[in-house]
mmCIF file of C-alpha atoms and ligand atoms in Angstrom:
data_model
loop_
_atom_site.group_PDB
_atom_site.id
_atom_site.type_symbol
_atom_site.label_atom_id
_atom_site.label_comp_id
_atom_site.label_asym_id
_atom_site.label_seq_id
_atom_site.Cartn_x
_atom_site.Cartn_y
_atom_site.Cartn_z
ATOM 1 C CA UNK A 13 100.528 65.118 70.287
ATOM 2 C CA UNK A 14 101.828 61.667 68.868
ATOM 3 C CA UNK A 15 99.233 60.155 66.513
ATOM 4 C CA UNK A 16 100.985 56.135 67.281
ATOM 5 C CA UNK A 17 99.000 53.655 67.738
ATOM 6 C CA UNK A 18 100.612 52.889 71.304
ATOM 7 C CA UNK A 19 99.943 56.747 72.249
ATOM 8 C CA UNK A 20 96.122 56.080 70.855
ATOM 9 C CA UNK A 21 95.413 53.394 73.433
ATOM 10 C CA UNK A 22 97.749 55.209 76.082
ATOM 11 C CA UNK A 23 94.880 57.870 75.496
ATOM 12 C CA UNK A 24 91.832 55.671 76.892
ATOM 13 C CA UNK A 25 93.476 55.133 80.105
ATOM 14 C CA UNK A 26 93.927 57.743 82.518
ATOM 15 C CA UNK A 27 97.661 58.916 82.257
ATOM 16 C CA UNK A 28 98.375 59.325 86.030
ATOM 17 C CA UNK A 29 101.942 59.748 85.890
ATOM 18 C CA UNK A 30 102.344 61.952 83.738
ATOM 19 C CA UNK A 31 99.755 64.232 84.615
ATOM 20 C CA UNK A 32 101.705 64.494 88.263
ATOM 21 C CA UNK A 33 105.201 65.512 86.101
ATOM 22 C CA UNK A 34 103.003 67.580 83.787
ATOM 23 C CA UNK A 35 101.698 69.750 87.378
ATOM 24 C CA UNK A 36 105.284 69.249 89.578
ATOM 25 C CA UNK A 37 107.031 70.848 86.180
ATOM 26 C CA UNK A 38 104.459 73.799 85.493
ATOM 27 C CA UNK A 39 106.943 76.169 87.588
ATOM 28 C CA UNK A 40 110.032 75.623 85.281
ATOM 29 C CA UNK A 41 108.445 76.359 82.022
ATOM 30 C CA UNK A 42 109.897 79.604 82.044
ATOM 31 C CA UNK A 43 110.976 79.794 78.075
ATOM 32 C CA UNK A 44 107.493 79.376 77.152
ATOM 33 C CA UNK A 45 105.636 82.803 76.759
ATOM 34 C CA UNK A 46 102.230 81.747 77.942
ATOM 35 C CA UNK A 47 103.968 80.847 81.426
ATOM 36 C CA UNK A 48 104.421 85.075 81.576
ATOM 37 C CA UNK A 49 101.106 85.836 79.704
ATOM 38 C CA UNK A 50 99.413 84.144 82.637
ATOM 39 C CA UNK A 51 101.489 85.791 85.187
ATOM 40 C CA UNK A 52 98.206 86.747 86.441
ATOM 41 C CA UNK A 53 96.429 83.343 87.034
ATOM 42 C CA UNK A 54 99.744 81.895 89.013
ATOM 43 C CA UNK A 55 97.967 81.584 92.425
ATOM 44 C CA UNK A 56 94.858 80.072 90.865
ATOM 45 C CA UNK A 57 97.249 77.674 89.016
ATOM 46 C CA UNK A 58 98.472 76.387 92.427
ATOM 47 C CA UNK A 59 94.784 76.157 93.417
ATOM 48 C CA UNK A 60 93.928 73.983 89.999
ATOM 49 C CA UNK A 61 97.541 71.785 90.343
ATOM 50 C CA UNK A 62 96.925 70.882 93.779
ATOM 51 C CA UNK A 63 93.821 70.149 93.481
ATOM 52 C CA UNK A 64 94.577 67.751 90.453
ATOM 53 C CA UNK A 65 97.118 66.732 92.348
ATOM 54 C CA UNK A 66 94.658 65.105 95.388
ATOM 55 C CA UNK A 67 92.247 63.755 93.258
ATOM 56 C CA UNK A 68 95.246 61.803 91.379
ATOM 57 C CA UNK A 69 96.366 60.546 94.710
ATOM 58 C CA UNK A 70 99.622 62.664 95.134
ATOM 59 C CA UNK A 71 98.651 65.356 97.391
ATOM 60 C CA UNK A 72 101.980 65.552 98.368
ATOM 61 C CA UNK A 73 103.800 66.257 94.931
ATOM 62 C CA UNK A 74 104.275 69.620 95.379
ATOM 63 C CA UNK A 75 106.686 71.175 98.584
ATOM 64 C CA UNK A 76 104.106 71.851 101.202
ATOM 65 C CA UNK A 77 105.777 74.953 102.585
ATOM 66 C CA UNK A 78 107.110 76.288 99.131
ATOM 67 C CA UNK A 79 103.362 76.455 98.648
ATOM 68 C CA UNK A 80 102.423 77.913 101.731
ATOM 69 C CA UNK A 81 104.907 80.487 101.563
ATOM 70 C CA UNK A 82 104.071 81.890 98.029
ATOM 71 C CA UNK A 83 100.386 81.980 98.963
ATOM 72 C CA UNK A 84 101.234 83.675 101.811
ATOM 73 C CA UNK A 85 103.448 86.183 99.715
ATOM 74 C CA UNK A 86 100.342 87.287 97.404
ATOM 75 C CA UNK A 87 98.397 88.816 100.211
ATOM 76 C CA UNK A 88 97.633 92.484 100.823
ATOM 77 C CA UNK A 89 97.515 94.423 103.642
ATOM 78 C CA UNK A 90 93.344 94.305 103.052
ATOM 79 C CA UNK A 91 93.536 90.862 103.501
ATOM 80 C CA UNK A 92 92.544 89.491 99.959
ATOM 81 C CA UNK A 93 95.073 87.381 98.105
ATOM 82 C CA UNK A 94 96.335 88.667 94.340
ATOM 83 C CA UNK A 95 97.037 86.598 91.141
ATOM 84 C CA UNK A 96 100.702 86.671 92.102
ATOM 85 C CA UNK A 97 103.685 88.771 93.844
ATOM 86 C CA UNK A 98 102.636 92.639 92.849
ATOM 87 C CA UNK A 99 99.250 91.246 91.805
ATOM 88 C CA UNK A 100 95.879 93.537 92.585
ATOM 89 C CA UNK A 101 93.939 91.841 95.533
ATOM 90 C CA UNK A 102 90.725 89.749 93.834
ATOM 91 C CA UNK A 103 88.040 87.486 94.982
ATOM 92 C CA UNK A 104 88.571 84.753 92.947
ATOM 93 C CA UNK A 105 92.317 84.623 94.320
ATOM 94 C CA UNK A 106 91.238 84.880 97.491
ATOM 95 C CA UNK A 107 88.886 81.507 97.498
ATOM 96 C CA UNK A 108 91.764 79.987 95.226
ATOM 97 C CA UNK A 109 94.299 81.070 98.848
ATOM 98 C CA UNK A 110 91.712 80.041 101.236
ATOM 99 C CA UNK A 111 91.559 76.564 98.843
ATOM 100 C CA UNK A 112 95.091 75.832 99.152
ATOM 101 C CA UNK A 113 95.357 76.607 102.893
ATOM 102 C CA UNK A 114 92.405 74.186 103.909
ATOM 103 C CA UNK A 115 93.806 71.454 101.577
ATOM 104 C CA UNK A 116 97.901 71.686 103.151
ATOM 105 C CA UNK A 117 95.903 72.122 106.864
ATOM 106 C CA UNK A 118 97.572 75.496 107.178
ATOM 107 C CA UNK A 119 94.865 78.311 107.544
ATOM 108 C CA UNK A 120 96.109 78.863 111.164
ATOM 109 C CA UNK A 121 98.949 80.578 108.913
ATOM 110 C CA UNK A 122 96.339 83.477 107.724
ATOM 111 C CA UNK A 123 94.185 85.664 110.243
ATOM 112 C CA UNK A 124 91.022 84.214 108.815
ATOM 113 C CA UNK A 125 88.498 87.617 110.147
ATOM 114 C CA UNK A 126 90.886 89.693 107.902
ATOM 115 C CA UNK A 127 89.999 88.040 105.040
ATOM 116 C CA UNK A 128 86.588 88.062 106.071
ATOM 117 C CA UNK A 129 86.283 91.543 106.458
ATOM 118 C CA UNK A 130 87.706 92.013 102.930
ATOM 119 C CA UNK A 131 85.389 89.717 101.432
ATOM 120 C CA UNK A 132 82.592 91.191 103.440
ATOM 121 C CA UNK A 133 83.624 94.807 101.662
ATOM 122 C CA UNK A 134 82.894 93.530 98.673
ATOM 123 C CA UNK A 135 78.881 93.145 99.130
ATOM 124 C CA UNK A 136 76.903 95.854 97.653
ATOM 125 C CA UNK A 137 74.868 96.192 100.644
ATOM 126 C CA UNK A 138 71.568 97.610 98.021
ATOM 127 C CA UNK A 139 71.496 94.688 95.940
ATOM 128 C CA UNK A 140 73.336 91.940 97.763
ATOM 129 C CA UNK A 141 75.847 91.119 94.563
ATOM 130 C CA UNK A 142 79.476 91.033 95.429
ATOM 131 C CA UNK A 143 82.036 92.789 93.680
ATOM 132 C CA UNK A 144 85.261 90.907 92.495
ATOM 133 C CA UNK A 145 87.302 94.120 93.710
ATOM 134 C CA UNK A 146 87.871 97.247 94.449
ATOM 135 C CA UNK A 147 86.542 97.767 90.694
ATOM 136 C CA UNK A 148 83.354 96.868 90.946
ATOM 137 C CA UNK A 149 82.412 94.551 88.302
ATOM 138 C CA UNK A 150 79.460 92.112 89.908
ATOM 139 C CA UNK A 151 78.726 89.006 88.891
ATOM 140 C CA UNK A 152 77.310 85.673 89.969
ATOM 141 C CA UNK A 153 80.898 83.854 90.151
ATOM 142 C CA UNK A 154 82.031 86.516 92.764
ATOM 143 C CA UNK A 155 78.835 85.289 94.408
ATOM 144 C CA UNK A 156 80.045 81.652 95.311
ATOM 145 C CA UNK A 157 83.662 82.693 95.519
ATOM 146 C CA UNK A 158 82.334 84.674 98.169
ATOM 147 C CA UNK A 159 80.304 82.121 100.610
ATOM 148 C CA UNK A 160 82.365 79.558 99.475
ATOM 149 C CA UNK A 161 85.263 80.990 100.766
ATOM 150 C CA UNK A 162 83.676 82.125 104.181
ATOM 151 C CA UNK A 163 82.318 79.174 105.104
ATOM 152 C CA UNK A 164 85.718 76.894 104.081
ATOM 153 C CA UNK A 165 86.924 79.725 107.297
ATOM 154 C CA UNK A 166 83.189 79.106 108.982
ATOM 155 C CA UNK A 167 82.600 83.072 108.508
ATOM 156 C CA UNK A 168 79.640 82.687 106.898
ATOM 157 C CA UNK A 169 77.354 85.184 109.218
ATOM 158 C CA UNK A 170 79.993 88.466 108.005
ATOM 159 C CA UNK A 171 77.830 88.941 104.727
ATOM 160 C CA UNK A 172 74.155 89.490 104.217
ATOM 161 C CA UNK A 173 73.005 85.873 103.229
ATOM 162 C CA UNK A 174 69.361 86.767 102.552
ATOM 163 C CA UNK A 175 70.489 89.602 100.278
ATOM 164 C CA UNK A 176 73.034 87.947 98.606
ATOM 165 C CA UNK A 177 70.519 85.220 97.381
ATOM 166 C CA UNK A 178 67.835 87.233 96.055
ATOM 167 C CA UNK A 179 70.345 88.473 93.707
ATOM 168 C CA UNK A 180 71.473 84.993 92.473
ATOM 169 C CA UNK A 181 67.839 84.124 92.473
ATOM 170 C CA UNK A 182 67.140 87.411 89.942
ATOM 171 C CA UNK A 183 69.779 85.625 87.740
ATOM 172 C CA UNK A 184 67.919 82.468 87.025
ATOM 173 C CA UNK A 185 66.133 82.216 83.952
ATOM 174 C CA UNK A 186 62.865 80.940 82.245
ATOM 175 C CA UNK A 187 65.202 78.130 80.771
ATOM 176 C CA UNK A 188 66.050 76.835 83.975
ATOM 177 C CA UNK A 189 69.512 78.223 84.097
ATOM 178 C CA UNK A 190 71.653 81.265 85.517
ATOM 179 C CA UNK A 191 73.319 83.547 84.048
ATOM 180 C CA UNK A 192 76.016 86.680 85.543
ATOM 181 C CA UNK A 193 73.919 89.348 86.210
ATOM 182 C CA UNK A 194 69.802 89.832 86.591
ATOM 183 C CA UNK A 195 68.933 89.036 82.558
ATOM 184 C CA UNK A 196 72.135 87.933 81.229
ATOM 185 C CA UNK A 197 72.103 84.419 79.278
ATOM 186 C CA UNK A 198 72.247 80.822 81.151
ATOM 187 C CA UNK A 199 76.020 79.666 81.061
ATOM 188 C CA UNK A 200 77.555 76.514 82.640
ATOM 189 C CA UNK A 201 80.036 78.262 84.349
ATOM 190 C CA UNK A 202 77.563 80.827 85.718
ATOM 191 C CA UNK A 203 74.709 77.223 86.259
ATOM 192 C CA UNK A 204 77.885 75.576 88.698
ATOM 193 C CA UNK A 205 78.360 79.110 90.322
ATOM 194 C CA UNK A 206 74.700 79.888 91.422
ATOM 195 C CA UNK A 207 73.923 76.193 92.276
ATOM 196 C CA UNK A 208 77.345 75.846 94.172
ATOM 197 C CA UNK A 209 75.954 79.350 95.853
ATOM 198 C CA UNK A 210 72.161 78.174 96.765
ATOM 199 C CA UNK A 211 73.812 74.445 97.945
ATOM 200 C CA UNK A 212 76.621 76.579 100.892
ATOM 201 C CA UNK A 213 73.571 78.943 102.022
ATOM 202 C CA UNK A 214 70.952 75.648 101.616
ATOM 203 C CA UNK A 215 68.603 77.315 99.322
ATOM 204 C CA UNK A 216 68.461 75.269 96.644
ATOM 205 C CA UNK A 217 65.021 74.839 96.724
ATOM 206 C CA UNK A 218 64.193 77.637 94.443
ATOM 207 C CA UNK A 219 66.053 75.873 91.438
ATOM 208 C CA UNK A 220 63.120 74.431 88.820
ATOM 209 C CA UNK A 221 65.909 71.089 88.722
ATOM 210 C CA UNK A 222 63.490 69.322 86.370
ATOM 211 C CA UNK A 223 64.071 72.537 83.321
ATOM 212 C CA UNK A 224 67.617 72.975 84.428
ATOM 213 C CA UNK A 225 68.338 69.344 84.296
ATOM 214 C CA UNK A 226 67.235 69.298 80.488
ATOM 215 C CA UNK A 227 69.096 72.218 79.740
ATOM 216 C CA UNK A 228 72.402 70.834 81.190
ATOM 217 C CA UNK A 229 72.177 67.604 79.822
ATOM 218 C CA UNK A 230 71.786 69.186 76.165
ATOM 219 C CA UNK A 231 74.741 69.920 76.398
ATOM 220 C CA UNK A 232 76.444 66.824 75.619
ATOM 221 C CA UNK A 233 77.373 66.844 71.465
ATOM 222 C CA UNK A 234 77.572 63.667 69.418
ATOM 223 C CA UNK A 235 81.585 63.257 70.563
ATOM 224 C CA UNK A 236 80.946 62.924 73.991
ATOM 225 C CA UNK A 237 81.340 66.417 74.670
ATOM 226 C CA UNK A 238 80.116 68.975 76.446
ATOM 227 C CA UNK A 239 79.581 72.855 75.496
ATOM 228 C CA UNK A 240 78.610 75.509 77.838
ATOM 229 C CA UNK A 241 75.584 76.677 75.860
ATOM 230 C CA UNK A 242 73.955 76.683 72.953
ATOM 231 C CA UNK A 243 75.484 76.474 69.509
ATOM 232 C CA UNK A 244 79.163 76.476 70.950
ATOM 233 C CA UNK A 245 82.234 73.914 70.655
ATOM 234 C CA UNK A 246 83.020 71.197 73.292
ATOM 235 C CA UNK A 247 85.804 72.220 76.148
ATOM 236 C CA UNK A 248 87.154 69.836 78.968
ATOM 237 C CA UNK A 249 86.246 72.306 81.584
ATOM 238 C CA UNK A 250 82.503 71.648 81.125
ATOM 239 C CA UNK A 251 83.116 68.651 82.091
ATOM 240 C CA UNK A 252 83.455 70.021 85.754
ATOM 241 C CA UNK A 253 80.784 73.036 84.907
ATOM 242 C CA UNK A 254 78.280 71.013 83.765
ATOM 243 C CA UNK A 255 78.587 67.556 85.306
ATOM 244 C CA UNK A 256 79.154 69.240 88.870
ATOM 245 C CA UNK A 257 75.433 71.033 88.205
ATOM 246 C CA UNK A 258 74.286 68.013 87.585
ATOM 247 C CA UNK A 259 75.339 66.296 90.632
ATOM 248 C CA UNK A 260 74.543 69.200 92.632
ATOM 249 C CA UNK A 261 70.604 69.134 91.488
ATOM 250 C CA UNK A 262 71.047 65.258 91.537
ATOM 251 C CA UNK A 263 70.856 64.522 87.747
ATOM 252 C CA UNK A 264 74.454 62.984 87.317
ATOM 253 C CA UNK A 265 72.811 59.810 85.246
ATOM 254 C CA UNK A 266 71.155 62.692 82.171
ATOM 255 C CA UNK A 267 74.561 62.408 80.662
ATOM 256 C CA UNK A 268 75.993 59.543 78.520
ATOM 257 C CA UNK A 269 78.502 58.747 80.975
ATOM 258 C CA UNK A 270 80.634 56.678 78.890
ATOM 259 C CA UNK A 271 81.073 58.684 75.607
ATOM 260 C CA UNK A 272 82.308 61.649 78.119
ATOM 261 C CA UNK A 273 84.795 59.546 79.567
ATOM 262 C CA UNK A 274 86.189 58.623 76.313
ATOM 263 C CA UNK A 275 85.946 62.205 75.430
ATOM 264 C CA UNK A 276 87.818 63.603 78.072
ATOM 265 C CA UNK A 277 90.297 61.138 77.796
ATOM 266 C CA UNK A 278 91.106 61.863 74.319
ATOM 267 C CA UNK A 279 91.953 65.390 75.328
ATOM 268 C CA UNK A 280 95.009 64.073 77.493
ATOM 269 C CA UNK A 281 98.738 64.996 76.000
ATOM 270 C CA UNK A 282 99.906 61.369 76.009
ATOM 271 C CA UNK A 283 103.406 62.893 75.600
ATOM 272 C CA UNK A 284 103.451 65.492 77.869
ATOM 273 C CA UNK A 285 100.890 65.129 80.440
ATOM 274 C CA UNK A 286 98.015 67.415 81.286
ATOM 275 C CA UNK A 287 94.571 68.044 79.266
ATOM 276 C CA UNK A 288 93.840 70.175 76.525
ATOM 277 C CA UNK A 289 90.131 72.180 76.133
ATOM 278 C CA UNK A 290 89.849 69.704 73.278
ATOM 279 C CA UNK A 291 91.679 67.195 71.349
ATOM 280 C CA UNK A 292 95.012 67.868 69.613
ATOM 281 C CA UNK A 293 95.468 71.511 71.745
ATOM 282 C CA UNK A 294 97.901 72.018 73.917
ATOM 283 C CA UNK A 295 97.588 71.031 77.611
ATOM 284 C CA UNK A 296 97.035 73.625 80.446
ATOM 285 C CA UNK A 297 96.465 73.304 83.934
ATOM 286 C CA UNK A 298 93.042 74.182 84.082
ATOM 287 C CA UNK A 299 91.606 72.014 81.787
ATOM 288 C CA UNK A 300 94.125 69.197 83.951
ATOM 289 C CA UNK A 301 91.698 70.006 86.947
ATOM 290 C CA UNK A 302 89.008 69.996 85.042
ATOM 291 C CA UNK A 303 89.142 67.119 82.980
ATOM 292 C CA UNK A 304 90.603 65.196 86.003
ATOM 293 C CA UNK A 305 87.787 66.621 88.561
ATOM 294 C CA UNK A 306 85.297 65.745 85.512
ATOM 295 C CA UNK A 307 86.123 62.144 85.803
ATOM 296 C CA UNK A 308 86.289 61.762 89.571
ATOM 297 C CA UNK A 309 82.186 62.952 89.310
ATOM 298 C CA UNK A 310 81.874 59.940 87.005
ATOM 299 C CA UNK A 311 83.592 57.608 89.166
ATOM 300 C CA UNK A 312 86.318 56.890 87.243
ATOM 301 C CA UNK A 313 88.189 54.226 88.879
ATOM 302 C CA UNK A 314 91.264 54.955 91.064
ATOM 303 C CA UNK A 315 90.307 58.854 91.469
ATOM 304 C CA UNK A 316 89.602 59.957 94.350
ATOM 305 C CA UNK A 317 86.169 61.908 94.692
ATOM 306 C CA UNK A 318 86.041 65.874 94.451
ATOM 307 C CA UNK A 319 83.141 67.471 96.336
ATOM 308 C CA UNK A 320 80.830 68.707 93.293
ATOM 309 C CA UNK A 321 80.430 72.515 95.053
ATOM 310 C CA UNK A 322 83.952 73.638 96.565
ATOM 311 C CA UNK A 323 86.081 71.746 93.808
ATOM 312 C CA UNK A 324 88.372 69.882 96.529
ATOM 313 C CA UNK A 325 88.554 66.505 97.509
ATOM 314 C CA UNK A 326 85.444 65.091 99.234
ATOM 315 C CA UNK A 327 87.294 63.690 102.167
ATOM 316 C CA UNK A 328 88.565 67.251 103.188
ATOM 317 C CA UNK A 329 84.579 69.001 102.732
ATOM 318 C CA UNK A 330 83.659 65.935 105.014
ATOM 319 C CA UNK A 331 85.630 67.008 107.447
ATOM 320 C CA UNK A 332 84.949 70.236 107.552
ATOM 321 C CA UNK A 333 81.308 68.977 107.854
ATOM 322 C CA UNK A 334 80.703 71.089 104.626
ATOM 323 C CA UNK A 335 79.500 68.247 102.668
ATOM 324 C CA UNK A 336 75.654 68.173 101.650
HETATM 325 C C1 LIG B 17 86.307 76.754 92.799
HETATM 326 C C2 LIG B 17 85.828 75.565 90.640
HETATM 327 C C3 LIG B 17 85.878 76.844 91.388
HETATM 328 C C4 LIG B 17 85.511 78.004 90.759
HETATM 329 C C5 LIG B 17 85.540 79.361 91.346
HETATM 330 C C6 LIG B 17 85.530 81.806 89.091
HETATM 331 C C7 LIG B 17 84.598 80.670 89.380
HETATM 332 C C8 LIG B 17 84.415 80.243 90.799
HETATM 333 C C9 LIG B 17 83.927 80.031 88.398
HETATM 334 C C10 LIG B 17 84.021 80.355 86.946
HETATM 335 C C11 LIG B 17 82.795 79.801 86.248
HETATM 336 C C12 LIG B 17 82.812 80.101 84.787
HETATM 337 C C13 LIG B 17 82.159 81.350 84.319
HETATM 338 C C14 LIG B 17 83.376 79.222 83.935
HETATM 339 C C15 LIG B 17 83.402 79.329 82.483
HETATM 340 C C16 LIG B 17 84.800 79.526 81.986
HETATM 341 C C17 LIG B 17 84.823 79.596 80.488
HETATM 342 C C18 LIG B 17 85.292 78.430 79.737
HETATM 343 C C19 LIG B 17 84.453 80.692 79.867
HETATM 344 C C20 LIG B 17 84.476 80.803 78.406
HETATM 345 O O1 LIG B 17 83.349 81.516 78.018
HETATM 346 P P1 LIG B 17 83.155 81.716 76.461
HETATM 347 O O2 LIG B 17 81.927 82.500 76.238
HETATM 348 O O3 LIG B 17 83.076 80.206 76.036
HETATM 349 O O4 LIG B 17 84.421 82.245 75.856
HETATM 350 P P2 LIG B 17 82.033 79.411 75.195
HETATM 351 O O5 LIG B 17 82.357 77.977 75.565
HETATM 352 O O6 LIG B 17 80.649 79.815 75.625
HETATM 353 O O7 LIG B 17 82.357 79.717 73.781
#
């Protein structure tokens, strides 16, 4: 990262350009050895470069059916989508497929009650926690990636709603957050996935917002900054985990609005596009979605807004009628 004083003030603005080259050139990078080492997180990667890609304006910077056609190639016979081509089937995938096929208007390409059926396997029908495959490990992010992917395909009524709450409700904890299982500590990333949960099933009553709300916004460090918990470093993606909790329970204005900005904006590759988890790193794609998604919430000018629960651009959860 340049330290000039022309790449300094390139840093406050918002680098729109080339954070679209930075995303349209992810697929060549094929001499660097993280682009194998995350072999495994391909089909997400569409999910967070598309999505980037709306909220920058340029929903159309990627080839539409180049996209549809490798989701399409990830899925299994069971329905769920893997990481990539030979990839295990997994949950996460799956909602990251489902994502990418409501944004490009194409889930008339996938038999929707398939996938349903495979997500609906994945409920432990005793304690209503869902499984991220065929593996078994439970936790609360298989939880939303689970309704939240039904009900983008309005297949809500496959799984057992009731049951699947009280579990996410045994997760919450005396400090106002949630954490992965019954017991485990209160984590952003866990906070965005049960409140994202209780906000699709309209439950969000049970959440003590006024606790949570001072948890989450103690999380903002003198840079601007926001950890996950307590006692850890800054990261970019918080700025989505965090800031979407708070607009979920309503609490967007807790933060300083301003010294975030400026924070996430620092974290921008002025030379080669795309954010870094924090200043001077290297740039990946998820922290691009996150950083960029992070801003939209704050109304940064000339974004357009992402829907604080499914991560996608407002204008397509409106029209689903999936917007709270
Ligand atoms: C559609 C946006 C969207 C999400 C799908 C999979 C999922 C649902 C959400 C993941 C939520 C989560 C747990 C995010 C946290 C990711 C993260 C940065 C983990 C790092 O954890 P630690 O313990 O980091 O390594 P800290 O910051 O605590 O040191």
């Amino acid at each position: 990262m340049s330290t000039s004083t022309t790449a300094s003030s390139d840093r406050q603005t918002l680098q729109v350009s080339r954070h679209v080259r930075f995303i349209q050139e992810l697929d060549t990078k094929k001499d660097d050895l993280f682009y194998w080492l995350s072999e495994h997180l391909r089909l997400n990667g569409v999910y967070w470069g598309l999505t980037a890609l709306a909220l920058l304006g340029q929903p159309d910077a990627l080839d539409r059916s180049d996209v549809i056609d490798y989701i399409l190639s990830c899925q299994h016979a069971s329905g769920g989508f893997g990481g990539h081509l030979g990839h295990d089937a997994h949950l996460s995938c799956t909602l990251s497929a489902v994502q990418v096929l409501v944004m490009l208007d194409a889930l008339d390409r996938v038999d929707c009650d398939k996938i349903a059926e495979y997500v609906a396997r994945l409920q432990d029908p005793e304690t209503g926690a869902f499984m991220g495959d065929h593996w078994g490990e439970i936790d609360t992010r298989f939880s939303f990636s689970a309704v939240a992917c039904l009900s983008l395909m309005d297949r809500l009524s496959v799984v057992d709603v009731d049951k699947a709450s009280e579990f996410v409700l045994a997760c919450q904890n005396p400090d106002g957050g949630f954490g992965s299982i019954p017991g485990a500590e209160s984590h952003a990333g866990q906070i965005f996935c049960c409140l994202g949960f209780l906000s699709i099933v309209d439950r969000l009553e049970y959440v003590d917002v006024d606790t949570l709300g001072w948890w989450l916004c103690e999380r903002q460090l003198g840079n601007g900054g926001l950890n996950g918990r307590p006692e850890k470093k800054e990261d970019v993606c918080y700025s989505w985990w965090v800031l979407s909790s708070l607009s979920i329970i309503g609490k967007l204005d807790w933060i300083d609005r301003d010294k975030l900005v400026a924070f996430i904006l620092r974290c921008q590759d002025d030379e080669s596009g795309g954010f870094a988890d924090r200043e001077g790193h290297y740039p990946d794609v998820f922290h691009t979605l996150f950083g960029i998604a992070g801003l939209s919430l704050l109304g940064y000018d000339g974004l357009n807004k992402v829907d604080p629960v499914y991560c996608m651009p407002l204008e397509c959860i409106k029209q689903l009628g999936l917007h709270k």
